mmCIF file of C-alpha atoms in Angstrom:
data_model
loop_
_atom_site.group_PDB
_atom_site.id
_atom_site.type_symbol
_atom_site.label_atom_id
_atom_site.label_comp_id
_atom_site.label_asym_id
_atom_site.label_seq_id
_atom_site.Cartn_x
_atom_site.Cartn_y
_atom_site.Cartn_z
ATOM 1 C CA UNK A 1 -22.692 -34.306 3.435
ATOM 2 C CA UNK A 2 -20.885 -31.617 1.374
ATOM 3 C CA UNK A 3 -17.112 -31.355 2.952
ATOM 4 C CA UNK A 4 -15.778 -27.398 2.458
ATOM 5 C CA UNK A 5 -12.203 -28.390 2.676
ATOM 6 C CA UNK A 6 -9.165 -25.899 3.119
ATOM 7 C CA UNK A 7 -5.870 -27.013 2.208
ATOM 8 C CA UNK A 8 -3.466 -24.924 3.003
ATOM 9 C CA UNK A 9 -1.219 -22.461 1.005
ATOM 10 C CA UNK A 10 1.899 -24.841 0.022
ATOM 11 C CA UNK A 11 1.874 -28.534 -1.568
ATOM 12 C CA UNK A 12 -0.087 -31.537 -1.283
ATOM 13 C CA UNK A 13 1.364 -32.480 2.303
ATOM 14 C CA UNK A 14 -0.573 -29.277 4.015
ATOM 15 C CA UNK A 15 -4.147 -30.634 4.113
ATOM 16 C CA UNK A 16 -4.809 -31.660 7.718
ATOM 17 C CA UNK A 17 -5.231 -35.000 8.931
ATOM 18 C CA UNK A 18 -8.842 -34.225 9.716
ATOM 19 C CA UNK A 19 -9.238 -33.133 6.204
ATOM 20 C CA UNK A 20 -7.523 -35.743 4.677
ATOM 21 C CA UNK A 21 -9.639 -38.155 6.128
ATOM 22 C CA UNK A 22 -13.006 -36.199 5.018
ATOM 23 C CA UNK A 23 -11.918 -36.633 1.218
ATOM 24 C CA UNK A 24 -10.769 -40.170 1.395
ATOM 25 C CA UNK A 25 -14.284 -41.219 2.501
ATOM 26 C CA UNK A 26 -16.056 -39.232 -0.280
ATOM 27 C CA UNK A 27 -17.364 -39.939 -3.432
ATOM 28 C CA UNK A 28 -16.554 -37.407 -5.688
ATOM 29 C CA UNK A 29 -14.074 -34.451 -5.018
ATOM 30 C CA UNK A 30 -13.787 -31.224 -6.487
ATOM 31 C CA UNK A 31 -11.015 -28.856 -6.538
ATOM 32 C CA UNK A 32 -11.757 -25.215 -6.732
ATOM 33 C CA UNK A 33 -9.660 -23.827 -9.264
ATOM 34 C CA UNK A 34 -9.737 -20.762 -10.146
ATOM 35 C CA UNK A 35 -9.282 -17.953 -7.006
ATOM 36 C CA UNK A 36 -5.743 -19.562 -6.164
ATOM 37 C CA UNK A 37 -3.158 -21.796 -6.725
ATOM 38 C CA UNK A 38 -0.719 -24.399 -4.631
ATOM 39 C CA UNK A 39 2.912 -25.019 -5.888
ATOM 40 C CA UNK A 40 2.061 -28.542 -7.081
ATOM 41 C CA UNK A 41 -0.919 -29.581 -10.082
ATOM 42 C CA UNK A 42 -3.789 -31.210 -9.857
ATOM 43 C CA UNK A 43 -1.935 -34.762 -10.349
ATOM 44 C CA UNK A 44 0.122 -34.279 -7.561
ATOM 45 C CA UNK A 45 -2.752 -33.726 -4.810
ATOM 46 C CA UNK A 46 -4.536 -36.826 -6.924
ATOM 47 C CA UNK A 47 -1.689 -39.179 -6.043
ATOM 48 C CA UNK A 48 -1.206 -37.995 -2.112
ATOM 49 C CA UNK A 49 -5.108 -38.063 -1.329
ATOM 50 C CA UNK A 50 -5.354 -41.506 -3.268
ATOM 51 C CA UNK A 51 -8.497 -39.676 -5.110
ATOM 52 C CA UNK A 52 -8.953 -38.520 -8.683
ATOM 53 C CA UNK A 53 -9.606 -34.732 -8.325
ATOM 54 C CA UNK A 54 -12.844 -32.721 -10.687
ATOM 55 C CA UNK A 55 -11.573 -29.308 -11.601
ATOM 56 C CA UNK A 56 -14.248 -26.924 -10.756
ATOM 57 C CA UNK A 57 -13.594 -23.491 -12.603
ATOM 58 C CA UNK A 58 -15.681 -20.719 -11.796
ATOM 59 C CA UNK A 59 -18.463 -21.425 -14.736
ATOM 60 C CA UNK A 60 -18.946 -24.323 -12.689
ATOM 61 C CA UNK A 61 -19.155 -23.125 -9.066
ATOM 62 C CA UNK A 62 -20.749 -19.713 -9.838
ATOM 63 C CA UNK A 63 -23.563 -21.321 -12.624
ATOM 64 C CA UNK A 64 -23.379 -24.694 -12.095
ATOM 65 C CA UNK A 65 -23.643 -25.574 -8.392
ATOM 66 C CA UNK A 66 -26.188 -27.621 -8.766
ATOM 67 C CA UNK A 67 -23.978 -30.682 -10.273
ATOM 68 C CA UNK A 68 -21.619 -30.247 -6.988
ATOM 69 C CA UNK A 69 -24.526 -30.780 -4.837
ATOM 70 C CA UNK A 70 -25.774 -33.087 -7.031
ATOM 71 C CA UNK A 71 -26.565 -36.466 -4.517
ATOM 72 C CA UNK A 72 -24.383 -34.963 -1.600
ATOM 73 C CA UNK A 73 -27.997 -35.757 0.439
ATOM 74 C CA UNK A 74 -26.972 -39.430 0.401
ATOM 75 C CA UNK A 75 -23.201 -39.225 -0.599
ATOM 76 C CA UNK A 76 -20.519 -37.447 0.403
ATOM 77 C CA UNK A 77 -19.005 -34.810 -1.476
ATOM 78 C CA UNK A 78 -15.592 -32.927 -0.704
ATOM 79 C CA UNK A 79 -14.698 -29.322 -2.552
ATOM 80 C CA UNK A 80 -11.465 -28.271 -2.269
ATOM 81 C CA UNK A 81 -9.941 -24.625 -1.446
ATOM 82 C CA UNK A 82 -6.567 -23.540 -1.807
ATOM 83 C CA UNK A 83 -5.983 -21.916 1.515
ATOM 84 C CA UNK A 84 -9.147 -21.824 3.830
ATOM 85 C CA UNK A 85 -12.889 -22.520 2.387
ATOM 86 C CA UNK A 86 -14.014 -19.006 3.348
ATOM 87 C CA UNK A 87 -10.864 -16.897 1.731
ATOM 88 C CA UNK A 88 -13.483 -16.057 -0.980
ATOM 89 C CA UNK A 89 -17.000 -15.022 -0.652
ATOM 90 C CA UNK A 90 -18.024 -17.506 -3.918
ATOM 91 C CA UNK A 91 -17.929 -20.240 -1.691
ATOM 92 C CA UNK A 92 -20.162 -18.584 1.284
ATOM 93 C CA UNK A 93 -23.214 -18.938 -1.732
ATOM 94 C CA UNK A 94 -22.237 -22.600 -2.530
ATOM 95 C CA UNK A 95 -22.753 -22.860 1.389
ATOM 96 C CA UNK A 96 -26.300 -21.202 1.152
ATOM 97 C CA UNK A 97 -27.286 -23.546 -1.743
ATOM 98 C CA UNK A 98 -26.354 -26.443 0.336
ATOM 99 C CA UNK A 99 -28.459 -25.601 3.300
ATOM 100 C CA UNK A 100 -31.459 -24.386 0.988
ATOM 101 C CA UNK A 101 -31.211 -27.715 -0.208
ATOM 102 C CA UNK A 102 -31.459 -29.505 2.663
ATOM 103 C CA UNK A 103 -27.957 -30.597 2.315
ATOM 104 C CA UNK A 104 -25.703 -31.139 5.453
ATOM 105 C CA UNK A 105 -22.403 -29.126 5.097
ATOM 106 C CA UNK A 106 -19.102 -29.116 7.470
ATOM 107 C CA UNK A 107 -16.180 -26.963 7.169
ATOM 108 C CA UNK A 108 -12.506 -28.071 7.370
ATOM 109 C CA UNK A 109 -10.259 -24.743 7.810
ATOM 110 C CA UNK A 110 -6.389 -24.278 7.034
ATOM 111 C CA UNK A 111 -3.759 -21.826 6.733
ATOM 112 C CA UNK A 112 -4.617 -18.974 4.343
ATOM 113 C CA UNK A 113 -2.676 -15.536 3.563
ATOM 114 C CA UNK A 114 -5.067 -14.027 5.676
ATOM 115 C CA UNK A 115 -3.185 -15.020 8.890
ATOM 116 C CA UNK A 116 -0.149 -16.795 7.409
ATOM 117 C CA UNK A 117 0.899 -13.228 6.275
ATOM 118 C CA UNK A 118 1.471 -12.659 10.072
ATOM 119 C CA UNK A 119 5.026 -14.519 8.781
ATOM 120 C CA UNK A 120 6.210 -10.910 7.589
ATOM 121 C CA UNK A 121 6.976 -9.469 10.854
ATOM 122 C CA UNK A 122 3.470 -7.678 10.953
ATOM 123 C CA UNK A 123 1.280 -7.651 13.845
ATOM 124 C CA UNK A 124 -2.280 -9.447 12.249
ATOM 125 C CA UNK A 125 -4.427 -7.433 14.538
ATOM 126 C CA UNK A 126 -2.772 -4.099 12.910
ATOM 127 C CA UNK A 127 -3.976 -4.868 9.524
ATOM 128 C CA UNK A 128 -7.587 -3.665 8.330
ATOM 129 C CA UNK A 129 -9.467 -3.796 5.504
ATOM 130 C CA UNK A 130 -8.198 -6.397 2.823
ATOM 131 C CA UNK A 131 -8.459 -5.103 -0.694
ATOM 132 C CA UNK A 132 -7.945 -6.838 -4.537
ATOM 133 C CA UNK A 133 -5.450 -5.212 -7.196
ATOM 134 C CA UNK A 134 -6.589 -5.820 -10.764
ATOM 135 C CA UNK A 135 -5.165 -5.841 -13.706
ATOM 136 C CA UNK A 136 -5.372 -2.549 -15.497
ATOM 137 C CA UNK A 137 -6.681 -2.368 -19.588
ATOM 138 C CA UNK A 138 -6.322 0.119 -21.863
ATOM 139 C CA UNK A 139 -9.867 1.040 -21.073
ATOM 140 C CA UNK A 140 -10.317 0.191 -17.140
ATOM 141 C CA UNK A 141 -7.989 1.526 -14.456
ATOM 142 C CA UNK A 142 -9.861 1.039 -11.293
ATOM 143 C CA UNK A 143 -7.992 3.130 -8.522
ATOM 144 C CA UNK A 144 -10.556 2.147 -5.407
ATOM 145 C CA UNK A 145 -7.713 -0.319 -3.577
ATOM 146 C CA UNK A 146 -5.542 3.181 -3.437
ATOM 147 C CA UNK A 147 -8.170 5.063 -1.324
ATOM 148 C CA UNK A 148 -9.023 1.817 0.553
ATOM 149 C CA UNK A 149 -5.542 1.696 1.419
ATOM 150 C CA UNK A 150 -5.417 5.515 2.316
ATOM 151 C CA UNK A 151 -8.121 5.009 4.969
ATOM 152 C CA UNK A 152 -6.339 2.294 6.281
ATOM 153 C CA UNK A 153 -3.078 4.249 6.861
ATOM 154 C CA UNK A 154 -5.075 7.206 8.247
ATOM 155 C CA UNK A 155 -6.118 5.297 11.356
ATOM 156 C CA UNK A 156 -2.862 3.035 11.349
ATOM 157 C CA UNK A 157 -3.593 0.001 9.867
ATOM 158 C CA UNK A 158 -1.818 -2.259 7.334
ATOM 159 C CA UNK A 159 -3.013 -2.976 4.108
ATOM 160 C CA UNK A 160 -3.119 -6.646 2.633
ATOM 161 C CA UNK A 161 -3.252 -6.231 -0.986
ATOM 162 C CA UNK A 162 -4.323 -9.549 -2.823
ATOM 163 C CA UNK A 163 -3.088 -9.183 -6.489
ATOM 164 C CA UNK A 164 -5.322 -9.976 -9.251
ATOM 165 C CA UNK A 165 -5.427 -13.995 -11.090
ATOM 166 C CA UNK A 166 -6.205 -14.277 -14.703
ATOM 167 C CA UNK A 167 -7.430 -18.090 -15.233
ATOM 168 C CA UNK A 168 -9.245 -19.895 -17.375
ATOM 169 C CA UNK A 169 -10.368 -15.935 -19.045
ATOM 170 C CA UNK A 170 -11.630 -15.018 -22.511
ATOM 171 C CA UNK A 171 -10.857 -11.717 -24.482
ATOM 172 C CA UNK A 172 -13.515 -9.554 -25.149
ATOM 173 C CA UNK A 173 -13.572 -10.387 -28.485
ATOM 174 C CA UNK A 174 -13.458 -14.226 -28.105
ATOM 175 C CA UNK A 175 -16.621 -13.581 -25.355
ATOM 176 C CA UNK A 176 -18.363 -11.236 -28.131
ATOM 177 C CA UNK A 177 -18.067 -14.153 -30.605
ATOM 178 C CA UNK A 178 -19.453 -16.934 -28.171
ATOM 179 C CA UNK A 179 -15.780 -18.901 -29.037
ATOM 180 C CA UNK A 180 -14.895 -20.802 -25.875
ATOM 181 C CA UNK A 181 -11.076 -19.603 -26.222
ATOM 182 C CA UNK A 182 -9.276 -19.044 -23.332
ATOM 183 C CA UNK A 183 -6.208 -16.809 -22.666
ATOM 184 C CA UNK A 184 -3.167 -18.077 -20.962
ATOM 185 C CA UNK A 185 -2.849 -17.911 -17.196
ATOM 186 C CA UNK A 186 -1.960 -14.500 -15.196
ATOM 187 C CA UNK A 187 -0.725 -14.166 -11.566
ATOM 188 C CA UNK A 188 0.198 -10.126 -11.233
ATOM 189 C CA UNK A 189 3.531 -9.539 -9.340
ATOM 190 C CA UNK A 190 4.346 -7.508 -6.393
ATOM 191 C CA UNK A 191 6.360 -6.188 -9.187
ATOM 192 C CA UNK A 192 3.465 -5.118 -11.322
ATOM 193 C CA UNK A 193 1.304 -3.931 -8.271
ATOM 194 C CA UNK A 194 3.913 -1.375 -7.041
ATOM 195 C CA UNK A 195 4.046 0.285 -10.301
ATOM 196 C CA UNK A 196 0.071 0.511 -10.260
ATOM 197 C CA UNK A 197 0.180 2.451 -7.146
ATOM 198 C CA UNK A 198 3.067 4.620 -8.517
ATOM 199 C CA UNK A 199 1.265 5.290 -11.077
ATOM 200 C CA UNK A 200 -1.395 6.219 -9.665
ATOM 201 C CA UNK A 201 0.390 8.320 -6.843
ATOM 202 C CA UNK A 202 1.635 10.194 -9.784
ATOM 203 C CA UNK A 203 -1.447 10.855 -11.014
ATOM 204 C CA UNK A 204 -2.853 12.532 -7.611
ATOM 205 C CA UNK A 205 0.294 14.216 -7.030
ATOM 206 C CA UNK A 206 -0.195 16.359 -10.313
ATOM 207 C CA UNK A 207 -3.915 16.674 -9.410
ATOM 208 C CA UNK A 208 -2.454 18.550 -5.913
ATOM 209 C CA UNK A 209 -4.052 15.692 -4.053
ATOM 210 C CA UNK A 210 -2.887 14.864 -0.400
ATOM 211 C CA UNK A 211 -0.987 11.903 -0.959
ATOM 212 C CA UNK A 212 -1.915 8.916 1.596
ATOM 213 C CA UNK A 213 1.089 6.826 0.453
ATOM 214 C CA UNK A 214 4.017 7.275 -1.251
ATOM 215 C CA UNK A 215 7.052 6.351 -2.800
ATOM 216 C CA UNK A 216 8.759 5.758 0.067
ATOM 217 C CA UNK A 217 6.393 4.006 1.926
ATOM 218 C CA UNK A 218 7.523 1.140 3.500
ATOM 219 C CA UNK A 219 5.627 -2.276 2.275
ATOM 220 C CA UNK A 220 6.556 -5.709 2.241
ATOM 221 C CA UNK A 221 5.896 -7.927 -0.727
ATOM 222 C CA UNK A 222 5.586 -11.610 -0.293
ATOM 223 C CA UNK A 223 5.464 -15.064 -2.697
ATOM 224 C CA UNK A 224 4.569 -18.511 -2.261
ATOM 225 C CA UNK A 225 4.341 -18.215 1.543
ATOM 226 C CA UNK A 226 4.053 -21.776 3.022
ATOM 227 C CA UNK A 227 6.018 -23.363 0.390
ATOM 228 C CA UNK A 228 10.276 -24.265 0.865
ATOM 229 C CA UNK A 229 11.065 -21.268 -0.720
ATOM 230 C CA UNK A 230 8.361 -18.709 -0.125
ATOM 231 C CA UNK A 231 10.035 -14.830 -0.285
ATOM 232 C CA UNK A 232 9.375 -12.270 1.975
ATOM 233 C CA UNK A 233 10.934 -8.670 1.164
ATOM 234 C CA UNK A 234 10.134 -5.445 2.746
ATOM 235 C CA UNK A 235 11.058 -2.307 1.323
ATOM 236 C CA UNK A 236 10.000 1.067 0.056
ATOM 237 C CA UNK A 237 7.106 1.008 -2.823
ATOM 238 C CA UNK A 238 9.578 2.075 -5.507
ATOM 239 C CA UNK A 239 12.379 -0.644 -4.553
ATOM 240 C CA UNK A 240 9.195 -3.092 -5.036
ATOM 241 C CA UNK A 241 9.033 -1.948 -8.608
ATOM 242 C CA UNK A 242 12.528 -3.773 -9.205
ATOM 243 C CA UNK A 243 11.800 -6.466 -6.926
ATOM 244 C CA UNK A 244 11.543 -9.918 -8.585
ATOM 245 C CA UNK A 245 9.992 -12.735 -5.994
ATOM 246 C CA UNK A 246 9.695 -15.264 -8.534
ATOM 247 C CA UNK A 247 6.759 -17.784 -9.185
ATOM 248 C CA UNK A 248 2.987 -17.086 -8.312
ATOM 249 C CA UNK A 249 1.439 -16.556 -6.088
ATOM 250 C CA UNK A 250 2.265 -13.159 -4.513
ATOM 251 C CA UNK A 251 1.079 -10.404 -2.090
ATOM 252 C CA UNK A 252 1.525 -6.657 -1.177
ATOM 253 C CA UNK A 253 1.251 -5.248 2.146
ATOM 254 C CA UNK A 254 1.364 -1.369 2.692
ATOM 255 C CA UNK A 255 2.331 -0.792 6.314
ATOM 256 C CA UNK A 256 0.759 1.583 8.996
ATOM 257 C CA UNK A 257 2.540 2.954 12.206
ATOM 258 C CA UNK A 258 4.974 0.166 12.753
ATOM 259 C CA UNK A 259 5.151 -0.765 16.458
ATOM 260 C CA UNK A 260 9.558 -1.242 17.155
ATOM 261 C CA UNK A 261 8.732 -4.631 17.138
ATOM 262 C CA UNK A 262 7.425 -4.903 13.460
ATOM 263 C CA UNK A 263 10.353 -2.799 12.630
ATOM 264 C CA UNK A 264 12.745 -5.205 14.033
ATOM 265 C CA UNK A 265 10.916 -7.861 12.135
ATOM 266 C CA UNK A 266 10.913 -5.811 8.842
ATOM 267 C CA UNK A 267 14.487 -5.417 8.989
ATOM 268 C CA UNK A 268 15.084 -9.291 8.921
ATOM 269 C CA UNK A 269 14.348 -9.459 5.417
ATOM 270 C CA UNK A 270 14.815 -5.811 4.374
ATOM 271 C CA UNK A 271 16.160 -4.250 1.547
ATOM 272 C CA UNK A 272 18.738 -1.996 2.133
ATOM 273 C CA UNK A 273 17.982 1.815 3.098
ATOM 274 C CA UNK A 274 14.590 0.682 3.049
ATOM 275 C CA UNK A 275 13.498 1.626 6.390
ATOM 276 C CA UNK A 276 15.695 4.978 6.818
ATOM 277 C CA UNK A 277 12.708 7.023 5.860
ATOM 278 C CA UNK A 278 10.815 6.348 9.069
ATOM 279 C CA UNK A 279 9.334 8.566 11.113
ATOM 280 C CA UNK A 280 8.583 8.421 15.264
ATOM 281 C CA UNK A 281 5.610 9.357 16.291
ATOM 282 C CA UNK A 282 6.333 8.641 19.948
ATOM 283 C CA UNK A 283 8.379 6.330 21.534
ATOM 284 C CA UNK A 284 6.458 3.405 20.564
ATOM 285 C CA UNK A 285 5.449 3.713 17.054
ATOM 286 C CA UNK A 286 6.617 4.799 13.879
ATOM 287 C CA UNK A 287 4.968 5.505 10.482
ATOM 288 C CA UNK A 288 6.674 5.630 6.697
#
């Protein structure tokens, strides 16, 4: 049996019971390691499941999924996700190998940004479409997460914006040269992603572009949710510039039309003037 195993978004201690159980009875077990982080290491899980742990970085999962699967026909065989098994679509094709193999799978879920975000004061069935922020190169400034997030305002929704990870990477250079060098880990900041879409607001504004978000639109930035001291801060897009939430991970959420509710939520953990550029639509919902 392979075991898809979500644990959670904080420390060792978040794993369920159920899943706790699933990777004490297993054979080998492998912790994805490379599309998110918890605020504990490897030899801290290792000593609260009472198992040693296999790193499994993406050359392993994406190319080598055969030696995962490897006897899980007649053994069982747990792999590990930060968050819930299905926060990343890598782990939908280790699925697929598994049951082209003839392999029995089951899936453990767990708390993941997708719904723990909900924690911001943001309705979760006002959000749509999730979308990635990169880092931007010299040569490669992607700008398809701004639009995404434009469409996503136009018919009211919120944005979650999951900011880019850097692990376990090579330069170009190292890559061209076949050198197995590896550059030191990356988590962007909400920091770093606000200035992105500035940026790139900027840009469009010179261009005479309509301009789908602003400035002043109101967005919440978040860090280490589901840890002791995970932040939450919502304010305008250019407070978030000057905004430091501290340690990896974080997230960026561009809001919608706020219902009053959100906005009392928002203000909770608001920056100040952050929400004084609001404007009512009707009596029940507001937009920034």
């Amino acid at each position: 049996m392979l075991y898809l195993i979500g644990l959670g978004l904080g420390d060792a201690a978040d794993i369920t019971v159920k899943g706790l159980q699933a990777v004490k009875s297993c054979s080998r077990v492998y912790l994805e390691a490379y599309t998110s982080i918890l605020t504990v290491g490897k030899e801290a899980l290792e000593e609260y499941y009472g198992k040693q742990l296999i790193l499994a970085d993406r050359d392993l999962v994406e190319q080598g999924a055969d030696e995962i699967l490897k006897d899980a026909d007649v053994t069982d065989v747990a792999f590990l996700v930060v968050g819930d098994p299905f926060g990343a679509t890598t782990h939908s094709d280790l699925v697929l190998r598994a049951v082209n193999a003839g392999i029995p799978y089951r899936v453990i879920h767990n708390a993941s940004i997708m719904n723990a975000v909900g924690c911001c004061g943001l309705q979760l069935y006002n959000f749509g479409e999730t979308v990635s922020l990169v880092f931007w190169t010299d040569t490669w400034r992607p700008e398809s997460f701004y639009d995404k997030i434009c469409k996503n305002r136009t018919a009211g929704m919120h944005t979650l914006c999951l900011l880019d990870i850097k692990v376990k990477e090579q330069s170009i250079e190292n890559m061209m040269r076949g050198k197995k060098i590896y550059e030191p880990p990356r988590f962007m900041t909400v920091s770093q992603a606000a200035d992105q879409l500035i940026q790139i607001i900027q840009r469009r504004r010179e261009q005479g572009e309509e301009l789908g978000v602003t400035e002043d639109t109101v967005c919440v930035g978040v860090a280490r949710l589901g840890a002791d001291d995970q932040q939450i801060r919502a304010a305008t897009l250019h407070q978030l510039v000057s905004c430091d939430l501290g340690a990896p991970l974080h997230s960026l959420i561009v809001t919608g039309r706020l219902h009053p509710l959100e906005v009392d939520m928002l203000r909770v953990n608001a920056e100040p003037n952050a929400l004084e550029h609001l404007k009512e639509i009707d009596s029940s919902t507001c937009t920034s």
